[in-house]
Short mmCIF file of C-alpha atoms in Angstrom, two decimals:
data_model
loop_
_atom_site.label_atom_id
_atom_site.label_comp_id
_atom_site.label_asym_id
_atom_site.label_seq_id
_atom_site.Cartn_x
_atom_site.Cartn_y
_atom_site.Cartn_z
CA UNK A 1 -54.71 24.51 1.11
CA UNK A 2 -52.85 24.94 4.27
CA UNK A 3 -51.31 28.33 5.67
CA UNK A 4 -47.99 29.21 3.92
CA UNK A 5 -45.75 29.01 7.03
CA UNK A 6 -47.33 25.74 7.96
CA UNK A 7 -47.06 24.36 4.34
CA UNK A 8 -43.37 25.29 4.45
CA UNK A 9 -42.82 23.54 7.73
CA UNK A 10 -44.67 20.39 6.53
CA UNK A 11 -42.67 20.41 3.27
CA UNK A 12 -39.42 20.52 5.31
CA UNK A 13 -40.46 17.76 7.42
CA UNK A 14 -41.22 15.67 4.45
CA UNK A 15 -37.87 16.52 2.84
CA UNK A 16 -36.08 15.57 5.85
CA UNK A 17 -37.80 12.24 6.28
CA UNK A 18 -36.59 11.28 2.76
CA UNK A 19 -33.04 11.36 4.26
CA UNK A 20 -33.94 8.68 6.93
CA UNK A 21 -30.81 6.39 6.75
CA UNK A 22 -32.39 3.06 7.58
CA UNK A 23 -34.59 2.70 4.43
CA UNK A 24 -31.68 3.92 2.33
CA UNK A 25 -29.21 1.21 3.83
CA UNK A 26 -31.85 -1.40 3.45
CA UNK A 27 -32.38 -0.49 -0.35
CA UNK A 28 -28.61 -0.78 -1.11
CA UNK A 29 -27.39 -3.39 1.26
CA UNK A 30 -28.85 -6.69 1.35
CA UNK A 31 -28.32 -10.02 3.27
CA UNK A 32 -30.01 -13.05 1.91
CA UNK A 33 -28.94 -15.69 4.40
CA UNK A 34 -25.16 -15.43 4.22
CA UNK A 35 -25.11 -13.94 0.87
CA UNK A 36 -24.16 -10.08 1.02
CA UNK A 37 -24.93 -8.01 -2.01
CA UNK A 38 -24.38 -4.17 -2.61
CA UNK A 39 -24.28 -2.70 -5.98
CA UNK A 40 -21.89 -4.98 -8.05
CA UNK A 41 -20.48 -6.63 -4.94
CA UNK A 42 -21.49 -9.99 -4.14
CA UNK A 43 -19.98 -11.82 -1.14
CA UNK A 44 -20.39 -15.19 0.60
CA UNK A 45 -19.98 -14.28 4.35
CA UNK A 46 -18.84 -17.87 5.30
CA UNK A 47 -15.76 -17.12 3.27
CA UNK A 48 -14.86 -13.86 4.97
CA UNK A 49 -12.76 -14.16 7.97
CA UNK A 50 -13.93 -10.84 9.78
CA UNK A 51 -16.43 -8.15 8.99
CA UNK A 52 -15.00 -4.78 10.20
CA UNK A 53 -17.18 -1.55 10.15
CA UNK A 54 -15.68 1.78 10.07
CA UNK A 55 -17.12 5.12 9.63
CA UNK A 56 -16.91 9.05 9.77
CA UNK A 57 -19.62 11.66 9.51
CA UNK A 58 -22.71 13.16 10.79
CA UNK A 59 -24.82 10.32 9.93
CA UNK A 60 -22.33 7.71 11.09
CA UNK A 61 -24.04 6.44 14.28
CA UNK A 62 -27.51 5.86 12.59
CA UNK A 63 -25.67 4.25 9.72
CA UNK A 64 -23.77 1.97 12.30
CA UNK A 65 -26.83 1.23 14.22
CA UNK A 66 -28.59 0.08 10.97
CA UNK A 67 -25.76 -1.95 9.76
CA UNK A 68 -25.43 -3.55 12.96
CA UNK A 69 -28.91 -4.71 13.15
CA UNK A 70 -28.77 -5.95 9.47
CA UNK A 71 -25.43 -7.97 9.93
CA UNK A 72 -26.01 -9.33 13.37
CA UNK A 73 -23.54 -11.81 14.57
CA UNK A 74 -21.77 -11.66 11.22
CA UNK A 75 -19.89 -8.57 12.34
CA UNK A 76 -17.89 -8.23 15.52
CA UNK A 77 -15.99 -5.08 15.60
CA UNK A 78 -16.57 -1.52 14.43
CA UNK A 79 -15.55 2.13 15.24
CA UNK A 80 -17.17 5.26 13.76
CA UNK A 81 -16.55 8.95 14.67
CA UNK A 82 -19.30 11.47 14.62
CA UNK A 83 -20.04 15.12 15.29
CA UNK A 84 -20.61 16.27 19.12
CA UNK A 85 -24.20 15.37 20.00
CA UNK A 86 -24.69 12.81 17.07
CA UNK A 87 -24.02 9.73 19.17
CA UNK A 88 -26.46 7.01 19.33
CA UNK A 89 -26.46 3.68 21.25
CA UNK A 90 -24.99 0.69 19.59
CA UNK A 91 -24.25 -2.98 20.62
CA UNK A 92 -20.88 -3.80 18.88
CA UNK A 93 -19.80 -0.61 17.17
CA UNK A 94 -17.99 1.87 19.02
CA UNK A 95 -19.06 5.50 18.53
CA UNK A 96 -16.69 8.42 19.23
CA UNK A 97 -17.33 12.10 19.04
CA UNK A 98 -15.01 14.85 17.73
CA UNK A 99 -14.97 18.43 16.49
CA UNK A 100 -16.77 19.75 13.57
CA UNK A 101 -16.36 21.92 11.52
CA UNK A 102 -13.00 22.84 12.91
CA UNK A 103 -10.97 19.36 13.66
CA UNK A 104 -9.74 18.87 17.19
CA UNK A 105 -7.37 16.42 19.03
CA UNK A 106 -10.22 13.80 19.40
CA UNK A 107 -10.45 13.78 15.69
CA UNK A 108 -6.76 12.89 15.37
CA UNK A 109 -7.01 10.06 17.83
CA UNK A 110 -10.15 8.92 15.88
CA UNK A 111 -8.33 8.98 12.71
CA UNK A 112 -5.40 7.01 13.96
CA UNK A 113 -7.81 4.55 15.26
CA UNK A 114 -9.45 3.93 11.86
CA UNK A 115 -6.24 3.85 10.20
CA UNK A 116 -4.95 1.06 12.48
CA UNK A 117 -8.07 -0.86 12.15
CA UNK A 118 -7.98 -0.74 8.51
CA UNK A 119 -4.27 -1.84 8.39
CA UNK A 120 -5.14 -4.69 10.49
CA UNK A 121 -7.61 -6.13 7.77
CA UNK A 122 -6.19 -9.08 5.52
CA UNK A 123 -7.21 -10.21 2.00
CA UNK A 124 -9.90 -12.52 3.84
CA UNK A 125 -11.73 -9.49 5.34
CA UNK A 126 -14.42 -7.18 4.47
CA UNK A 127 -14.18 -3.65 5.55
CA UNK A 128 -17.43 -1.61 5.45
CA UNK A 129 -16.93 1.87 5.46
CA UNK A 130 -19.87 4.20 6.29
CA UNK A 131 -19.21 7.75 5.07
CA UNK A 132 -21.30 11.03 5.36
CA UNK A 133 -21.12 14.83 5.22
CA UNK A 134 -18.62 16.07 8.25
CA UNK A 135 -16.49 13.07 7.65
CA UNK A 136 -13.67 15.20 6.54
CA UNK A 137 -13.42 17.37 9.44
CA UNK A 138 -13.84 14.68 11.97
CA UNK A 139 -10.96 12.72 10.59
CA UNK A 140 -7.88 15.02 10.82
CA UNK A 141 -4.62 13.02 10.20
CA UNK A 142 -2.00 15.68 9.71
CA UNK A 143 0.83 14.67 7.73
CA UNK A 144 4.18 15.75 9.38
CA UNK A 145 5.37 18.33 9.89
CA UNK A 146 1.88 19.82 9.66
CA UNK A 147 0.29 20.18 13.04
CA UNK A 148 -3.37 19.92 13.87
CA UNK A 149 -3.26 23.63 14.94
CA UNK A 150 -2.08 24.67 11.71
CA UNK A 151 -4.70 22.74 9.81
CA UNK A 152 -7.32 24.26 12.32
CA UNK A 153 -5.98 27.74 11.42
CA UNK A 154 -6.21 27.00 7.71
CA UNK A 155 -9.67 25.51 7.87
CA UNK A 156 -11.15 28.78 9.61
CA UNK A 157 -9.16 30.99 7.09
CA UNK A 158 -10.74 29.05 4.10
CA UNK A 159 -14.18 28.90 5.58
CA UNK A 160 -14.36 32.58 6.20
CA UNK A 161 -13.00 33.11 2.87
CA UNK A 162 -16.18 31.35 1.46
CA UNK A 163 -14.22 28.30 0.10
CA UNK A 164 -16.42 25.63 -1.38
CA UNK A 165 -16.41 22.08 -0.04
CA UNK A 166 -14.50 20.90 -3.16
CA UNK A 167 -11.82 23.50 -2.57
CA UNK A 168 -11.60 22.71 1.31
CA UNK A 169 -11.35 18.98 0.45
CA UNK A 170 -8.66 19.26 -2.18
CA UNK A 171 -6.47 21.06 0.55
CA UNK A 172 -7.37 18.65 3.10
CA UNK A 173 -6.48 15.60 1.11
CA UNK A 174 -3.01 16.95 0.55
CA UNK A 175 -2.39 17.40 4.22
CA UNK A 176 -3.53 14.17 5.38
CA UNK A 177 -2.58 10.51 5.89
CA UNK A 178 -6.19 9.44 5.84
CA UNK A 179 -8.14 11.30 2.98
CA UNK A 180 -7.69 11.10 -0.78
CA UNK A 181 -7.96 7.34 -1.11
CA UNK A 182 -5.33 6.81 1.58
CA UNK A 183 -7.64 4.85 3.86
CA UNK A 184 -8.20 2.24 0.87
CA UNK A 185 -4.44 2.15 0.70
CA UNK A 186 -4.21 1.24 4.31
CA UNK A 187 -7.03 -1.48 4.13
CA UNK A 188 -5.57 -3.12 1.05
CA UNK A 189 -5.80 -6.09 0.09
CA UNK A 190 -9.12 -6.51 2.13
CA UNK A 191 -12.45 -6.17 0.35
CA UNK A 192 -13.65 -2.61 1.00
CA UNK A 193 -17.33 -1.64 0.50
CA UNK A 194 -18.08 2.30 1.06
CA UNK A 195 -21.61 3.22 1.71
CA UNK A 196 -21.80 6.97 1.25
CA UNK A 197 -24.49 9.58 2.09
CA UNK A 198 -23.68 12.63 -0.21
CA UNK A 199 -23.62 16.15 1.12
CA UNK A 200 -21.80 17.43 -2.12
CA UNK A 201 -23.47 18.64 -5.17
CA UNK A 202 -23.07 16.01 -8.01
CA UNK A 203 -22.12 13.39 -5.62
CA UNK A 204 -18.34 13.18 -6.49
CA UNK A 205 -16.90 10.25 -4.49
CA UNK A 206 -13.46 11.95 -4.15
CA UNK A 207 -15.10 14.96 -2.46
CA UNK A 208 -17.61 13.30 -0.19
CA UNK A 209 -15.63 13.29 3.36
CA UNK A 210 -12.64 13.94 1.20
CA UNK A 211 -12.85 10.50 -0.56
CA UNK A 212 -10.87 8.14 1.89
CA UNK A 213 -11.59 5.17 -0.31
CA UNK A 214 -11.95 6.94 -3.69
CA UNK A 215 -9.31 7.84 -6.26
CA UNK A 216 -8.24 11.55 -5.85
CA UNK A 217 -8.30 13.64 -9.20
CA UNK A 218 -6.91 16.65 -7.35
CA UNK A 219 -3.18 17.53 -6.86
CA UNK A 220 -0.93 19.29 -4.63
CA UNK A 221 -0.91 21.97 -7.33
CA UNK A 222 -4.56 22.23 -7.13
CA UNK A 223 -4.50 22.64 -3.49
CA UNK A 224 -2.06 25.41 -3.52
CA UNK A 225 -4.11 27.19 -6.14
CA UNK A 226 -7.10 27.15 -3.72
CA UNK A 227 -5.03 28.92 -0.98
CA UNK A 228 -3.92 31.53 -3.74
CA UNK A 229 -7.40 31.80 -5.13
CA UNK A 230 -8.84 32.63 -1.76
CA UNK A 231 -6.36 35.03 -0.90
CA UNK A 232 -4.92 33.41 2.24
CA UNK A 233 -1.53 32.46 1.27
CA UNK A 234 0.09 34.98 3.13
CA UNK A 235 -1.74 33.93 6.31
CA UNK A 236 -1.24 30.18 5.69
CA UNK A 237 1.13 28.35 8.11
CA UNK A 238 4.66 28.00 6.43
CA UNK A 239 4.62 24.22 7.15
CA UNK A 240 1.51 23.83 4.86
CA UNK A 241 2.72 26.13 2.10
CA UNK A 242 6.11 24.17 2.07
CA UNK A 243 4.37 20.75 1.79
CA UNK A 244 2.19 21.86 -0.96
CA UNK A 245 4.90 23.30 -2.79
CA UNK A 246 7.17 20.31 -2.28
CA UNK A 247 4.21 18.25 -3.46
CA UNK A 248 3.43 20.26 -6.47
CA UNK A 249 7.25 19.95 -7.37
CA UNK A 250 7.14 16.15 -7.27
CA UNK A 251 9.02 15.92 -3.99
CA UNK A 252 6.14 14.11 -2.08
CA UNK A 253 4.23 11.22 -3.64
CA UNK A 254 0.83 12.08 -4.71
CA UNK A 255 -2.51 10.59 -3.53
CA UNK A 256 -3.63 7.38 -5.22
CA UNK A 257 -5.24 8.06 -8.57
CA UNK A 258 -7.79 6.04 -10.81
CA UNK A 259 -6.28 2.95 -11.85
CA UNK A 260 -4.13 2.40 -8.77
CA UNK A 261 -4.17 -1.28 -7.65
CA UNK A 262 -5.45 -0.33 -4.18
CA UNK A 263 -8.74 0.17 -5.64
CA UNK A 264 -9.27 -3.25 -7.33
CA UNK A 265 -11.09 -4.55 -4.54
CA UNK A 266 -12.87 -1.27 -3.51
CA UNK A 267 -16.79 -0.68 -4.18
CA UNK A 268 -18.10 2.87 -3.70
CA UNK A 269 -21.70 3.33 -3.58
CA UNK A 270 -23.77 6.62 -2.96
CA UNK A 271 -26.94 5.55 -1.21
CA UNK A 272 -28.53 8.84 -0.72
CA UNK A 273 -28.21 12.46 -1.98
CA UNK A 274 -30.07 15.81 -2.17
CA UNK A 275 -32.19 14.82 -5.04
CA UNK A 276 -34.18 12.73 -2.52
CA UNK A 277 -34.65 15.73 -0.39
CA UNK A 278 -35.88 18.01 -3.37
CA UNK A 279 -38.17 15.33 -4.88
CA UNK A 280 -39.76 14.71 -1.61
CA UNK A 281 -40.28 18.32 -1.01
CA UNK A 282 -41.80 18.86 -4.48
CA UNK A 283 -44.26 15.78 -3.68
CA UNK A 284 -45.27 17.32 -0.42
CA UNK A 285 -45.87 20.72 -1.98
CA UNK A 286 -48.23 19.32 -4.61
CA UNK A 287 -50.02 17.42 -2.08
CA UNK A 288 -50.63 20.68 -0.03
CA UNK A 289 -51.86 22.33 -3.17
CA UNK A 290 -48.75 24.30 -4.20
CA UNK A 291 -47.50 23.53 -7.59
CA UNK A 292 -43.79 22.75 -7.20
CA UNK A 293 -41.22 24.33 -9.34
CA UNK A 294 -37.84 22.75 -8.98
CA UNK A 295 -35.21 25.26 -9.76
CA UNK A 296 -32.12 23.21 -9.34
CA UNK A 297 -30.69 20.34 -7.28
CA UNK A 298 -27.26 21.98 -7.36
CA UNK A 299 -27.74 25.43 -5.88
CA UNK A 300 -24.40 27.41 -5.25
CA UNK A 301 -23.34 30.92 -4.63
CA UNK A 302 -23.16 33.63 -1.97
CA UNK A 303 -26.08 33.16 0.23
CA UNK A 304 -27.55 36.61 0.37
CA UNK A 305 -27.20 37.08 -3.17
CA UNK A 306 -28.86 33.75 -4.05
CA UNK A 307 -31.58 34.75 -1.54
CA UNK A 308 -32.42 37.86 -3.46
CA UNK A 309 -32.46 36.04 -6.83
CA UNK A 310 -34.81 33.41 -5.55
CA UNK A 311 -37.12 35.74 -4.11
CA UNK A 312 -37.28 37.65 -7.33
CA UNK A 313 -37.88 34.30 -9.24
CA UNK A 314 -40.70 33.49 -6.89
CA UNK A 315 -42.61 36.70 -7.53
CA UNK A 316 -42.81 35.81 -11.08
CA UNK A 317 -44.36 32.31 -10.46
CA UNK A 318 -48.36 32.11 -10.84
CA UNK A 319 -49.65 31.12 -7.35
CA UNK A 320 -50.11 28.90 -5.66
CA UNK A 321 -46.72 27.52 -6.02
CA UNK A 322 -43.48 26.44 -4.20
CA UNK A 323 -40.13 27.25 -5.64
CA UNK A 324 -37.71 24.56 -4.66
CA UNK A 325 -33.93 24.23 -4.73
CA UNK A 326 -31.39 21.91 -3.28
CA UNK A 327 -27.60 22.56 -2.77
CA UNK A 328 -25.40 24.56 -0.59
CA UNK A 329 -24.61 28.22 -0.68
CA UNK A 330 -21.50 29.74 0.88
CA UNK A 331 -20.99 32.86 3.10
CA UNK A 332 -17.85 35.07 2.88
CA UNK A 333 -17.45 36.11 6.55
CA UNK A 334 -16.87 39.94 6.88
CA UNK A 335 -18.41 40.43 10.33
CA UNK A 336 -17.93 39.07 13.89
CA UNK A 337 -21.49 37.55 14.28
CA UNK A 338 -22.89 33.94 14.47
CA UNK A 339 -24.95 32.12 11.95
CA UNK A 340 -24.65 29.95 8.95
CA UNK A 341 -25.46 29.89 5.14
CA UNK A 342 -29.06 28.87 5.69
CA UNK A 343 -29.83 31.68 8.39
CA UNK A 344 -27.89 34.22 6.33
CA UNK A 345 -30.01 33.17 3.20
CA UNK A 346 -33.21 33.50 5.44
CA UNK A 347 -32.24 36.94 6.70
CA UNK A 348 -31.29 38.35 3.41
CA UNK A 349 -34.54 36.96 1.99
CA UNK A 350 -36.51 38.81 4.81
CA UNK A 351 -34.74 42.11 3.92
CA UNK A 352 -35.88 41.47 0.23
CA UNK A 353 -39.44 41.06 1.02
CA UNK A 354 -41.83 44.19 0.76
CA UNK A 355 -44.13 44.94 3.66
CA UNK A 356 -47.28 42.83 3.45
CA UNK A 357 -45.79 40.61 0.63
CA UNK A 358 -47.16 36.98 1.05
CA UNK A 359 -44.17 34.96 0.20
CA UNK A 360 -42.82 32.65 2.85
CA UNK A 361 -39.25 31.45 2.88
CA UNK A 362 -37.50 28.47 4.49
CA UNK A 363 -33.74 27.70 4.33
CA UNK A 364 -32.39 24.69 6.27
CA UNK A 365 -29.68 22.19 6.46
CA UNK A 366 -30.73 18.59 6.44
CA UNK A 367 -27.92 17.62 9.10
CA UNK A 368 -29.83 19.89 11.68
CA UNK A 369 -26.99 22.37 12.16
CA UNK A 370 -26.10 25.61 10.29
CA UNK A 371 -22.76 27.07 10.84
CA UNK A 372 -21.55 27.09 14.60
CA UNK A 373 -25.13 27.25 15.81
CA UNK A 374 -27.86 25.02 17.16
CA UNK A 375 -30.31 25.92 14.41
CA UNK A 376 -30.77 24.19 11.02
CA UNK A 377 -31.79 27.41 9.28
CA UNK A 378 -34.62 29.96 9.12
CA UNK A 379 -38.28 30.30 8.11
CA UNK A 380 -39.31 33.94 7.49
CA UNK A 381 -42.13 36.06 5.93
CA UNK A 382 -42.89 39.69 5.45
CA UNK A 383 -43.23 40.33 9.06
CA UNK A 384 -39.90 39.13 9.99
CA UNK A 385 -38.25 42.42 9.58
CA UNK A 386 -40.77 44.31 11.92
CA UNK A 387 -40.45 41.50 14.41
CA UNK A 388 -36.77 41.89 14.77
CA UNK A 389 -36.90 45.60 15.00
CA UNK A 390 -39.40 45.22 17.79
CA UNK A 391 -36.96 42.77 19.57
CA UNK A 392 -34.33 45.52 19.54
CA UNK A 393 -32.32 44.25 16.24
CA UNK A 394 -31.14 46.04 13.33
CA UNK A 395 -31.80 43.32 10.68
CA UNK A 396 -29.60 45.19 7.95
CA UNK A 397 -26.63 45.60 10.52
CA UNK A 398 -26.94 42.08 11.38
CA UNK A 399 -26.70 40.78 7.78
CA UNK A 400 -23.78 42.93 7.44
CA UNK A 401 -22.11 41.44 10.71
CA UNK A 402 -23.19 37.84 9.56
CA UNK A 403 -25.10 37.58 12.59
CA UNK A 404 -28.44 36.15 11.66
CA UNK A 405 -28.62 33.48 14.45
CA UNK A 406 -29.40 35.88 17.40
CA UNK A 407 -32.14 37.73 15.38
CA UNK A 408 -33.83 34.66 13.96
CA UNK A 409 -33.95 33.13 17.45
CA UNK A 410 -35.38 36.16 19.21
CA UNK A 411 -38.18 36.36 16.73
CA UNK A 412 -38.98 32.71 16.47
CA UNK A 413 -37.99 32.44 12.94
CA UNK A 414 -35.17 29.82 13.46
CA UNK A 415 -35.67 26.26 12.32
CA UNK A 416 -34.36 24.01 15.15
CA UNK A 417 -34.41 20.19 14.68
CA UNK A 418 -31.51 19.16 16.71
CA UNK A 419 -29.35 16.20 15.32
CA UNK A 420 -31.11 14.54 12.34
CA UNK A 421 -28.50 11.84 12.01
CA UNK A 422 -28.49 12.38 8.24
CA UNK A 423 -26.94 14.93 5.94
CA UNK A 424 -28.04 15.44 2.41
CA UNK A 425 -27.19 19.15 1.62
CA UNK A 426 -29.70 22.04 2.25
CA UNK A 427 -33.29 22.69 1.03
CA UNK A 428 -34.32 26.08 -0.12
CA UNK A 429 -38.09 26.90 -0.41
CA UNK A 430 -40.28 29.87 -1.33
CA UNK A 431 -44.00 29.48 -0.92
CA UNK A 432 -46.08 31.78 -3.04
CA UNK A 433 -49.73 31.60 -2.09
#
């Protein structure tokens, strides 16, 4: 049985490897001679005029590179937008970078390019759309008169208020010319194949990157309710409120719903999700001699509260054991510090541990970034609090100020991977020796 911290790190690496894009794409997209198959879709590429590859998301470059290698000369053109730092070299598919999590002007330009390419497709064309987490923020296409700056302001308000990804995307879809099935509308009547890596609990196709090629069950009224429920209505730009109210009143056409003809030639496939990460973590824990206890693959809630709950649960397990959960917590920002949900979880867990306690806690995002930082998360133990104080930090004060990043970096308890080129939610792990 390995050292608990080393075991936690090894389990994390195994979980991350399960999200490697290339094997997932090869498993779901097959080319036998000129016959292409993906899920229920079967196509003879000799009857396809043009194969056009589009994409958006943090895993977009690695997905594009794999599809490019698989299709070879069958595809001639493509365009994919990724988060800053996530670009990879490709031969035929152009890779652009844009702002995330707050959209920027480069994302507006990328969205316009994606829409224009989709609109150029004919009934004889195949559009392959590669989508992964982050795709929504990377493709802002504000519906006039809403401006990018106003969407940025609302995104910041909702993130700070602890809005879930489902809530954020319900709003985004109704302020956009791209999301909520509108890319499928632009590409119609072409054949559309969407291959998605899910960073959303339950894998709802309409929520992954705000569902550009999926029917949208949410409405303008739902989007307005999110803003009201998160208590940011009085700070939301007037143009946004007016648009949502007009839509809720039937003055603006809704996003396309299930049964709309634009989806008749659309195939949406989820090729990877958080279950892969959790299952790989459980297998590695077992291999290392720690009995795996999978709590859930749909963890949600306020990061600091969930951390305390999981620490209490882990104390009740007979050791050696590994408590494992997948999902995505949230942070209601009340301070002015820097961090993210996984680093906040790790710091809260450190404060919950008693001196000399043997538990080791890891929380990290499979995309390699946690909030607006260069860390994926944190790996802590009962000595973390003492190390932070020795480094001149007040851990309780840092948690109150949502400032976990500087503290975990100073103590060496941060988890830093760099861009992983995948995105399958977070892993939460507690080792009990």
